[in-house]
PDB file of C-alpha atoms in Angstrom:
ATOM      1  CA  UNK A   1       0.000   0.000   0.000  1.00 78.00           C
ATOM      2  CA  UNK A   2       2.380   2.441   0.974  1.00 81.00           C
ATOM      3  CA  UNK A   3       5.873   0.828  -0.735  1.00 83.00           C
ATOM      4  CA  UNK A   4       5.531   0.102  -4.412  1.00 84.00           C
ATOM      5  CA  UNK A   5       7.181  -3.276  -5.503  1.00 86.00           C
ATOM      6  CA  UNK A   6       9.464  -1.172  -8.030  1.00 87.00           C
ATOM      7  CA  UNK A   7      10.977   2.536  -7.781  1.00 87.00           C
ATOM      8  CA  UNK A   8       9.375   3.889 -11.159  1.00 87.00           C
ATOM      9  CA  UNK A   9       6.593   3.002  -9.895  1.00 89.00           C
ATOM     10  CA  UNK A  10       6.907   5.437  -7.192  1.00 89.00           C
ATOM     11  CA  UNK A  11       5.789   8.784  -7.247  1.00 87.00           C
ATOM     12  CA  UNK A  12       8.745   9.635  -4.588  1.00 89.00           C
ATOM     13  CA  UNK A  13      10.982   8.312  -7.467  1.00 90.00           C
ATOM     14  CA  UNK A  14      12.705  11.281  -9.670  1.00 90.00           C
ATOM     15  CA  UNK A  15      14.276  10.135 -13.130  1.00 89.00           C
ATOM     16  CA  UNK A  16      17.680  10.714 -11.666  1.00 87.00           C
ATOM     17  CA  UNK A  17      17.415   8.688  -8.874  1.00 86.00           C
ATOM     18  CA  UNK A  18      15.500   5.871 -11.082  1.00 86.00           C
ATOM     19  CA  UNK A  19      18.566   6.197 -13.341  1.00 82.00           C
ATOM     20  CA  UNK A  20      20.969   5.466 -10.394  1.00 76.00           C
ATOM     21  CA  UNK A  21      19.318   2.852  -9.028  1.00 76.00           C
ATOM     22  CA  UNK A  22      19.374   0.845 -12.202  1.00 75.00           C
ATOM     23  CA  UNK A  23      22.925   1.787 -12.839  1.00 67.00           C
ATOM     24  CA  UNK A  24      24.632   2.674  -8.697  1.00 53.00           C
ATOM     25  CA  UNK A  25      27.849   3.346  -9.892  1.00 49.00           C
ATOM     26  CA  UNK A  26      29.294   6.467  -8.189  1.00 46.00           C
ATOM     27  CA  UNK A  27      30.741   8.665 -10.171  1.00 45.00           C
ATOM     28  CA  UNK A  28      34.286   9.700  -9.743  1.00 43.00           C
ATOM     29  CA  UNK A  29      34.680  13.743  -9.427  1.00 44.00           C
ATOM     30  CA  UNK A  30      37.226  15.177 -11.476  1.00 42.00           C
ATOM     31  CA  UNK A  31      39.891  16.036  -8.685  1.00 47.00           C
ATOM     32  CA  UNK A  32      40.311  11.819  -7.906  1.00 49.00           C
ATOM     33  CA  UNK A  33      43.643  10.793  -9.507  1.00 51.00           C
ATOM     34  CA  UNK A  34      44.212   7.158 -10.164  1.00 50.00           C
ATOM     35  CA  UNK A  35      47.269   5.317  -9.449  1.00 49.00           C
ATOM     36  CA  UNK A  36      49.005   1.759 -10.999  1.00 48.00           C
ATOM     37  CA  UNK A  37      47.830   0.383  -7.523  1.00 47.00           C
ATOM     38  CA  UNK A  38      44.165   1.637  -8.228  1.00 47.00           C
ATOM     39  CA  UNK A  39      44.560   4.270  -5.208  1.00 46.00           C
ATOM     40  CA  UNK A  40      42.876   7.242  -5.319  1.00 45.00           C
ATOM     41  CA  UNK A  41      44.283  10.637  -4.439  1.00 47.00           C
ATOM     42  CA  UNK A  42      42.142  13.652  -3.364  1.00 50.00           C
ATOM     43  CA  UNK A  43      42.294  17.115  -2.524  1.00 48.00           C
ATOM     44  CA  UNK A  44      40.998  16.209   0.869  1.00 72.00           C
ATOM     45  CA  UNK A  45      43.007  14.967   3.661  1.00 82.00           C
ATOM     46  CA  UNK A  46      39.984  12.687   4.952  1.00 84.00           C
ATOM     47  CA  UNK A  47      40.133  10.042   1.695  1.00 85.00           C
ATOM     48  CA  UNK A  48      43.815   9.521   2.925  1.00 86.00           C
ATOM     49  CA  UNK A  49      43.305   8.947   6.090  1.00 89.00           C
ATOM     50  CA  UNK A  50      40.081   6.775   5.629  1.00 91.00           C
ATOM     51  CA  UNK A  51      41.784   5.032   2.799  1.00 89.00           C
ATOM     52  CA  UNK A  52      39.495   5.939  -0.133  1.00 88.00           C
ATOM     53  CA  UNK A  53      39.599   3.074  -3.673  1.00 86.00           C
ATOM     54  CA  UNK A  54      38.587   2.990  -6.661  1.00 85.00           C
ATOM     55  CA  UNK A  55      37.135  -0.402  -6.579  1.00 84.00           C
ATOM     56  CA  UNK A  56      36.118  -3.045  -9.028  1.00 88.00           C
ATOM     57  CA  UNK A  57      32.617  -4.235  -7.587  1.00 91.00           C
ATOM     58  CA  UNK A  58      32.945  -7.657  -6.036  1.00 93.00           C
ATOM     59  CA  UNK A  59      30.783  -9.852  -8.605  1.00 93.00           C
ATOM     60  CA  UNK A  60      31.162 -13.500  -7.692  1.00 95.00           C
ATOM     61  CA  UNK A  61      30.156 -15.234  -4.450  1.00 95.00           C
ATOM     62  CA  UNK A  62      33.819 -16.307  -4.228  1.00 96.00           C
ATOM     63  CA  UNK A  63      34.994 -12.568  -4.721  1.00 96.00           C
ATOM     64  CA  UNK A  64      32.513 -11.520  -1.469  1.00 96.00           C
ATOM     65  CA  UNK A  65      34.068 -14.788   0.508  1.00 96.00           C
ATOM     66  CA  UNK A  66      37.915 -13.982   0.107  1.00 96.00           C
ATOM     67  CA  UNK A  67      37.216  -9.810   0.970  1.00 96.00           C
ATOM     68  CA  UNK A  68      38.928  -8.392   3.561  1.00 96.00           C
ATOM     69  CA  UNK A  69      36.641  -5.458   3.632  1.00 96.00           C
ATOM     70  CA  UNK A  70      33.567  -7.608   4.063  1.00 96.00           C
ATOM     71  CA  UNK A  71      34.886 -10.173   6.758  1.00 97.00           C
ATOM     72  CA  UNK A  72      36.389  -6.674   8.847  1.00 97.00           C
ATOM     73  CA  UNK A  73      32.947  -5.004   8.176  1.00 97.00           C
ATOM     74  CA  UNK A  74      31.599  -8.347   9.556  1.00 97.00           C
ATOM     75  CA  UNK A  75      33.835  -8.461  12.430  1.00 97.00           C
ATOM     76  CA  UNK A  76      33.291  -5.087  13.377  1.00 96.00           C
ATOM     77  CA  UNK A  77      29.345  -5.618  13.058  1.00 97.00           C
ATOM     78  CA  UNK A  78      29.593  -8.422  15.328  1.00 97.00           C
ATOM     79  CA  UNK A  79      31.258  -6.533  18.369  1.00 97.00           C
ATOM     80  CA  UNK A  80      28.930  -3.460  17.866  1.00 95.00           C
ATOM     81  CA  UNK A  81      25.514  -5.432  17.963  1.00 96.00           C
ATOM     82  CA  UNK A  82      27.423  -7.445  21.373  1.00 96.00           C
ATOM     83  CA  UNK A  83      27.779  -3.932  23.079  1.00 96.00           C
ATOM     84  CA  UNK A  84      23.973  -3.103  21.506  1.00 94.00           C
ATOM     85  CA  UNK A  85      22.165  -6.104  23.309  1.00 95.00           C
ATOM     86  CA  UNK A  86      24.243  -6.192  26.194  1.00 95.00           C
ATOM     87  CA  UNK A  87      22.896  -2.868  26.637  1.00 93.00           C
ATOM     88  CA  UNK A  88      19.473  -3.698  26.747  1.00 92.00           C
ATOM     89  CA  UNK A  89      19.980  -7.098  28.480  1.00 93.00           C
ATOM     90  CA  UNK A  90      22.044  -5.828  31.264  1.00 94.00           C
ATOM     91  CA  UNK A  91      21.797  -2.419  31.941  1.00 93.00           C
ATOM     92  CA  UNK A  92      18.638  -2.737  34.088  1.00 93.00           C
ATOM     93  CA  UNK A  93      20.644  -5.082  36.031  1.00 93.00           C
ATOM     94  CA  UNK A  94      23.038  -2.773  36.563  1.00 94.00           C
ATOM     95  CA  UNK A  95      20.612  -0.170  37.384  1.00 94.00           C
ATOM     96  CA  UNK A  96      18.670  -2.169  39.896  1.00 93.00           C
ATOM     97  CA  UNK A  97      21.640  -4.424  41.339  1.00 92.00           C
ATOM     98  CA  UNK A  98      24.504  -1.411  41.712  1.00 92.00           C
ATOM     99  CA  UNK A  99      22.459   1.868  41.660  1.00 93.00           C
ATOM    100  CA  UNK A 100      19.515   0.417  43.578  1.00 92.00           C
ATOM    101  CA  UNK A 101      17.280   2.670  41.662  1.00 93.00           C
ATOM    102  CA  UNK A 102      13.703   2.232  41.950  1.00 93.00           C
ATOM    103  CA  UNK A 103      11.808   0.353  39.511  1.00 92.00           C
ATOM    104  CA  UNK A 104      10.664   3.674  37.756  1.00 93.00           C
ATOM    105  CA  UNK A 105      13.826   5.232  37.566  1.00 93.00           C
ATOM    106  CA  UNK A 106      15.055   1.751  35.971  1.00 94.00           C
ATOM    107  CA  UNK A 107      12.731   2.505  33.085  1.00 93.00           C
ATOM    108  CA  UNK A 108      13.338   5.940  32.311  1.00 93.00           C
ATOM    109  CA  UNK A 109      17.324   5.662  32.557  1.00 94.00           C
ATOM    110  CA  UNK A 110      17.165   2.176  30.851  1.00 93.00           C
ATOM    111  CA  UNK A 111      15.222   3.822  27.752  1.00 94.00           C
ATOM    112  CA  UNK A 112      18.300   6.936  27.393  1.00 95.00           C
ATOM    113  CA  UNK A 113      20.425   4.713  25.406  1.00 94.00           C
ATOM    114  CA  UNK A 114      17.257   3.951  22.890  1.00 94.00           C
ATOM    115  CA  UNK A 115      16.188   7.670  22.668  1.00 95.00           C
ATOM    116  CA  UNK A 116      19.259   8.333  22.078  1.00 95.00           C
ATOM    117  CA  UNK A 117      19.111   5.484  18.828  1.00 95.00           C
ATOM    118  CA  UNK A 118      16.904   7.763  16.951  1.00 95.00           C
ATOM    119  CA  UNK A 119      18.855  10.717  17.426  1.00 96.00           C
ATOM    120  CA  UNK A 120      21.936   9.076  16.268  1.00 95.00           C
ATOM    121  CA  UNK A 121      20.615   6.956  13.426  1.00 94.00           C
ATOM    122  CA  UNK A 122      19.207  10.212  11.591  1.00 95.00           C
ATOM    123  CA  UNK A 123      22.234  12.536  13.063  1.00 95.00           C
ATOM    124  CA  UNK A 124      24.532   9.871  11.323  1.00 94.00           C
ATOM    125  CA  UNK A 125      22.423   9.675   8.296  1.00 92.00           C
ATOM    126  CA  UNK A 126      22.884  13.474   7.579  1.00 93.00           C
ATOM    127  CA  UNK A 127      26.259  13.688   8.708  1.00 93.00           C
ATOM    128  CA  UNK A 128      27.266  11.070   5.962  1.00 90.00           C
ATOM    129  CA  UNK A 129      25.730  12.053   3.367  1.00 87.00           C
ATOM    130  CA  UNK A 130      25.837  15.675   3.556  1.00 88.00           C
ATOM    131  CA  UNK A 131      29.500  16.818   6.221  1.00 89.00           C
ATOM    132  CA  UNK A 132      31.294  13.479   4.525  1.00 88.00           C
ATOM    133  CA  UNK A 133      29.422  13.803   1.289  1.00 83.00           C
ATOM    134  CA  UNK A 134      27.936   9.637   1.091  1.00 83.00           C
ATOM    135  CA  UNK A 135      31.300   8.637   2.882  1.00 88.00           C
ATOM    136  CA  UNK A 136      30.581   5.627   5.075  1.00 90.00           C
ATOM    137  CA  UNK A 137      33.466   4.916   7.195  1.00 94.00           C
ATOM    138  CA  UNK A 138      33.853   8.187   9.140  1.00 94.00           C
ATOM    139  CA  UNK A 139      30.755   7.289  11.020  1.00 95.00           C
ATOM    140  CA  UNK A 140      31.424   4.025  11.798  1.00 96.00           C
ATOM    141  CA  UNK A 141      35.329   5.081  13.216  1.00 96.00           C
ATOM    142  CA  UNK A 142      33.353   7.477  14.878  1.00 96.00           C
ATOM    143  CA  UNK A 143      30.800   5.712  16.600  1.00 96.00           C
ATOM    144  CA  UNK A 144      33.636   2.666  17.183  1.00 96.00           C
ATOM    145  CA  UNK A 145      36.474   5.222  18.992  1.00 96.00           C
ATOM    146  CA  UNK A 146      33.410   7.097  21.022  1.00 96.00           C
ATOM    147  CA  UNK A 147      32.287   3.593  22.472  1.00 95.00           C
ATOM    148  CA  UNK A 148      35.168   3.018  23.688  1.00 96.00           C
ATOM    149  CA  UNK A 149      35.468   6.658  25.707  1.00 95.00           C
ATOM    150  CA  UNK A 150      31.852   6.125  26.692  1.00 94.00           C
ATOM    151  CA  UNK A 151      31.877   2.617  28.206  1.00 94.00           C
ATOM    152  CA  UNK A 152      35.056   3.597  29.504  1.00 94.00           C
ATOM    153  CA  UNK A 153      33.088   6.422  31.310  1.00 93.00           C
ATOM    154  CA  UNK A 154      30.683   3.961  32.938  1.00 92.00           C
ATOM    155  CA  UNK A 155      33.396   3.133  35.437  1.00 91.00           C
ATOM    156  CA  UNK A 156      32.793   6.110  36.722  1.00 92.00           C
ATOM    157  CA  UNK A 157      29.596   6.660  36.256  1.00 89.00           C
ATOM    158  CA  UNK A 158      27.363   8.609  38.787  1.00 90.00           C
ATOM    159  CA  UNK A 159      24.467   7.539  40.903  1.00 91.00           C
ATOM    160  CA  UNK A 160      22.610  10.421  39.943  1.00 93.00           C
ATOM    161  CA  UNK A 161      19.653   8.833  37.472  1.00 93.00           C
ATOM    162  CA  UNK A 162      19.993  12.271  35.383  1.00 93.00           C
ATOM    163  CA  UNK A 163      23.830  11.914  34.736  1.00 94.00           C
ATOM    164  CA  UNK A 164      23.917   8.459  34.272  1.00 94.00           C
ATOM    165  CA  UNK A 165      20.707   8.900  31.891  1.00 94.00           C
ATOM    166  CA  UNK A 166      22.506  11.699  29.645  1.00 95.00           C
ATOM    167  CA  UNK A 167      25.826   9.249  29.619  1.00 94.00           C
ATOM    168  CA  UNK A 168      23.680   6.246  28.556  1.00 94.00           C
ATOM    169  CA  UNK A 169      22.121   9.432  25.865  1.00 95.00           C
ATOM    170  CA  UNK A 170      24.944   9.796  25.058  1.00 95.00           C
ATOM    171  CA  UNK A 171      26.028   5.989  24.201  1.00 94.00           C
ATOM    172  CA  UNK A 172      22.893   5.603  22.727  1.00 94.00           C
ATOM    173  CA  UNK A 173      23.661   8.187  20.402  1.00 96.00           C
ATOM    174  CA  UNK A 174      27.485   7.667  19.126  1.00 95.00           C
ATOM    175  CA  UNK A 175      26.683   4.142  19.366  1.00 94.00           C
ATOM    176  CA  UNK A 176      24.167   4.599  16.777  1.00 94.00           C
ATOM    177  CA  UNK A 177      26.186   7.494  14.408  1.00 95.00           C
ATOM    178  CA  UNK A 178      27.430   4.981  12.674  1.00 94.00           C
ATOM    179  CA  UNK A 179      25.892   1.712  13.361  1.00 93.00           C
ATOM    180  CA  UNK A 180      23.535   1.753  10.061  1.00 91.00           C
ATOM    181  CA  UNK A 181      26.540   2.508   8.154  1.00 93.00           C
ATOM    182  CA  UNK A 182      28.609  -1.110   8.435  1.00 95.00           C
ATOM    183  CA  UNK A 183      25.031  -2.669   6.776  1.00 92.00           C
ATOM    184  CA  UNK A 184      24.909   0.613   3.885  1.00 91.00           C
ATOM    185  CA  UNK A 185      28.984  -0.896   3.396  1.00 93.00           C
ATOM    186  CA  UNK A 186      28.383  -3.895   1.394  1.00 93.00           C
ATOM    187  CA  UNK A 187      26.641  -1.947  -1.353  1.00 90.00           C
ATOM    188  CA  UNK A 188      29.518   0.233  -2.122  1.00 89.00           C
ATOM    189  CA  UNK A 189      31.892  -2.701  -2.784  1.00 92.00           C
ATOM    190  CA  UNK A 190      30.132  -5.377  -4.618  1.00 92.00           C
ATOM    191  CA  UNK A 191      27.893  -5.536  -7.380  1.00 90.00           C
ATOM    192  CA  UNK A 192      23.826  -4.734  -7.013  1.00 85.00           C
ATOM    193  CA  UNK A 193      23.149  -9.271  -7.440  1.00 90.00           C
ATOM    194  CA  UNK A 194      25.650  -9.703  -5.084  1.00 93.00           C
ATOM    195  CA  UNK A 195      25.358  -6.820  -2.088  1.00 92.00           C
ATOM    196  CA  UNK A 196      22.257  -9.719  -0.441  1.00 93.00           C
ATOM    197  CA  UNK A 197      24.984 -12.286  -0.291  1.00 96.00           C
ATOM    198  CA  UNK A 198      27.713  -9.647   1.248  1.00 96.00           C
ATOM    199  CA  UNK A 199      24.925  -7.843   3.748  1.00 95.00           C
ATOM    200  CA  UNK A 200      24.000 -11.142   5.066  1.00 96.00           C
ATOM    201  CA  UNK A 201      27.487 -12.369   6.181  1.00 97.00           C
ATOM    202  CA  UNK A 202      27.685  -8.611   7.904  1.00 97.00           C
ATOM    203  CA  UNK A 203      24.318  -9.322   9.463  1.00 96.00           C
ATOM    204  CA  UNK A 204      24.531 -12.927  10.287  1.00 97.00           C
ATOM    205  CA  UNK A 205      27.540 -11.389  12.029  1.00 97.00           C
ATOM    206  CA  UNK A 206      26.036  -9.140  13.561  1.00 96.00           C
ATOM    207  CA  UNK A 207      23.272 -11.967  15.139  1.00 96.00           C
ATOM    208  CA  UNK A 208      26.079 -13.939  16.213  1.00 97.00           C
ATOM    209  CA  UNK A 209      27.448 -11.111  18.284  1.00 96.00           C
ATOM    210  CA  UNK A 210      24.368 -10.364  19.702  1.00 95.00           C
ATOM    211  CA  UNK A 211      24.406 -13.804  21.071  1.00 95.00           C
ATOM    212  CA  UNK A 212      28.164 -13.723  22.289  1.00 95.00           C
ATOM    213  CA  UNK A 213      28.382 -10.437  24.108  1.00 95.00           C
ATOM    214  CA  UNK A 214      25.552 -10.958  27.153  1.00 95.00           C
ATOM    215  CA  UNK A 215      26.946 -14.451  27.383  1.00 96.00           C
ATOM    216  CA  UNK A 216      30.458 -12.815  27.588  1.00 96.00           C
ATOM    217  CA  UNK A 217      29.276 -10.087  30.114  1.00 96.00           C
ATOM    218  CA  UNK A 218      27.343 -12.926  32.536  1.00 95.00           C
ATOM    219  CA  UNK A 219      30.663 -15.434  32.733  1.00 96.00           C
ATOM    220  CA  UNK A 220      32.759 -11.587  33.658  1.00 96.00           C
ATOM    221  CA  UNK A 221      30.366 -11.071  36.312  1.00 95.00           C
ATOM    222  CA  UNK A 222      30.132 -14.319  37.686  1.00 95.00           C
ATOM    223  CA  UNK A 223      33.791 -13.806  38.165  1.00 94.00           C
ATOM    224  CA  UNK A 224      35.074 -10.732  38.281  1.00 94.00           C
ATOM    225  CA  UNK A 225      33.043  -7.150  38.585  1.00 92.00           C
ATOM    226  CA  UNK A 226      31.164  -4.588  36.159  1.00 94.00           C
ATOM    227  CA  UNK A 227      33.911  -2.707  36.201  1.00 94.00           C
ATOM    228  CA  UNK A 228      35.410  -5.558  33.788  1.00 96.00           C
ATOM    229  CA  UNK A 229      32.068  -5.731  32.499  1.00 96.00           C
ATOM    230  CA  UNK A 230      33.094  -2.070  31.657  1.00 96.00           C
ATOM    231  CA  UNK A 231      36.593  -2.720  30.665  1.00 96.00           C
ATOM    232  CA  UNK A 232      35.906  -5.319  28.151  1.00 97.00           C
ATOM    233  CA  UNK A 233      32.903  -3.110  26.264  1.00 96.00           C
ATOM    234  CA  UNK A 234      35.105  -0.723  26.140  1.00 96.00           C
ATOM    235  CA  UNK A 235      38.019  -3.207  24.524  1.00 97.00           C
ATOM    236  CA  UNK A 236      35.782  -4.783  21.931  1.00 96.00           C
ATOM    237  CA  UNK A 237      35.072  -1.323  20.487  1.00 96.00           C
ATOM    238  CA  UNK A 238      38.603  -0.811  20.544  1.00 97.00           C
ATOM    239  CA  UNK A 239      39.096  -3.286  18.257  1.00 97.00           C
ATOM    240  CA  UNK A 240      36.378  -2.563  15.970  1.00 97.00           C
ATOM    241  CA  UNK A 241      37.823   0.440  15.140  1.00 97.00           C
ATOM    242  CA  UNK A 242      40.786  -1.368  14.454  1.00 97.00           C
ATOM    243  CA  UNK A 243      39.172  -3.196  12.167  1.00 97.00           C
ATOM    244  CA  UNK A 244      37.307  -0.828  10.575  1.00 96.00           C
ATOM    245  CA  UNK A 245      40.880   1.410  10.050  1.00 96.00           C
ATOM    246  CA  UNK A 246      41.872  -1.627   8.070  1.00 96.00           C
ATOM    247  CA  UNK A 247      39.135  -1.406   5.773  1.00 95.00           C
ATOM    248  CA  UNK A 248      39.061   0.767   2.495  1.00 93.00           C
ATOM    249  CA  UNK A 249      36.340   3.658   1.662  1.00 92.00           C
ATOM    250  CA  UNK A 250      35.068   2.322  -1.881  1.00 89.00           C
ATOM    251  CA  UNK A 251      34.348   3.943  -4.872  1.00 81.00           C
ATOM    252  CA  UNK A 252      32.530   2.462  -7.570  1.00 58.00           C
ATOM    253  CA  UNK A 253      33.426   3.384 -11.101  1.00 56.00           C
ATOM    254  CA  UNK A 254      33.076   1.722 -14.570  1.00 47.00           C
ATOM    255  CA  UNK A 255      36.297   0.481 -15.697  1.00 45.00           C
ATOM    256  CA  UNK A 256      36.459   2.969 -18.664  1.00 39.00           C
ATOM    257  CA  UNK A 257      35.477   6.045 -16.085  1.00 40.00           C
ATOM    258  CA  UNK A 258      38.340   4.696 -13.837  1.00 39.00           C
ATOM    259  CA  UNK A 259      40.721   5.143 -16.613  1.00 41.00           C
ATOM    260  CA  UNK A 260      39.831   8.258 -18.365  1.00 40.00           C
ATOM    261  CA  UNK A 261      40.113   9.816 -15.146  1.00 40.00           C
TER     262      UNK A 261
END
């Protein structure tokens, strides 16, 4: 009723955009350089640092299988959905158990972190495309290095149920800047048949850590503290941002734009 089954069917749907969606290859602006290697160079410092390629999309199941870019996406996925659900599985434990809030406090700190999802899931959203101009992997090293600071924080955090609700805002909100983007990767590196095969390794990933990370946090408790609990949030988003550094910022370009440019 409200989705058509096809975009030109759409009234929503410009030519433009009906034109790019048939054919999603980004175009390549005129101050990219290519290299031998395939690197490109900009005027801007940011596609150094974030490691911006002209890439061939990945067309072949096999292709999506042996990519770096995917498994690290995947990786990455998996410890940000862990931190997501232990989130909502254990911070009312916390809450209750540490704090000793009352039951209605519980509820209206425990729902900061999802208030704070919206906010961050559109702030993200309009940060990447329009600040980083459709670049993808700012957000997520953003949201990965601010985890880290923020469930770092939570060692400290106050027994006030207004600070620790802004902190947990807070999380909510970084935690979410870029979470939408390591499922949005896929597309920009493999080909429009094969993006379903490369989004559902970085989603079954994703599942998987979901299942891992309040596991992880219960055996911690059992034998250490939350401030381990803590310790090792704040690790595993350490290391996503690892892996995302190690990933590339693809851009898609027709072999014959790629070498006219």
């Amino acid at each position: 009723m409200f989705v058509k089954d096809n975009p030109k069917d759409s009234r929503f749907v410009n030519q433009a955009e009906l034109e790019y969606i048939n054919d999603p290859t980004v175009a390549v602006g005129k101050e990219v350089k290519k290299t031998e290697t395939g690197a490109v160079r900009y005027d801007k410092a940011i596609d150094k640092f974030i490691r911006t390629r002209i890439v061939k999309p990945l067309a072949t199941n096999s292709e999506v299988l042996r990519s770096w870019n995917v498994w690290a996406c995947a990786l990455g996925y998996f410890f940000l959905v862990g931190i997501t659900y232990t989130i909502m599985t254990w911070i009312p434990t916390y809450l209750v158990h540490v704090k000793h809030f009352s039951i209605i406090k519980v509820g209206l700190v425990a729902a900061a972190p999802w208030v704070g999802a919206v906010v961050g899931n559109l702030l993200g959203g309009i940060v990447s495309d329009k600040v980083f101009e459709s670049r993808r992997k700012p957000n997520m090293l953003i949201t990965a290095i601010s985890t880290v600071v923020l469930m770092y924080s939570l060692l400290y955090a106050p027994s006030d149920p207004t600070a620790l609700g802004l902190i947990l805002l807070m999380a909510g909100i970084f935690l979410n800047f870029g979470y939408s983007m390591f499922l949005a990767y896929p597309m920009g590196i493999t080909t429009k048949e094969k993006c379903p095969f490369a989004a559902s390794i970085v989603n079954t990933a994703g599942s998987l850590g979901g299942a891992f990370a309040p596991f992880a946090v219960g055996v911690i408790l059992d034998t250490f503290s939350w401030d381990a609990v803590f310790v090792f949030l704040a690790a595993i988003s350490l290391i996503t941002f690892i892996l995302v550094m190690t990933m590339i910022e693809p851009v898609s370009a027709p072999e014959t734009t790629a070498q006219n440019q």
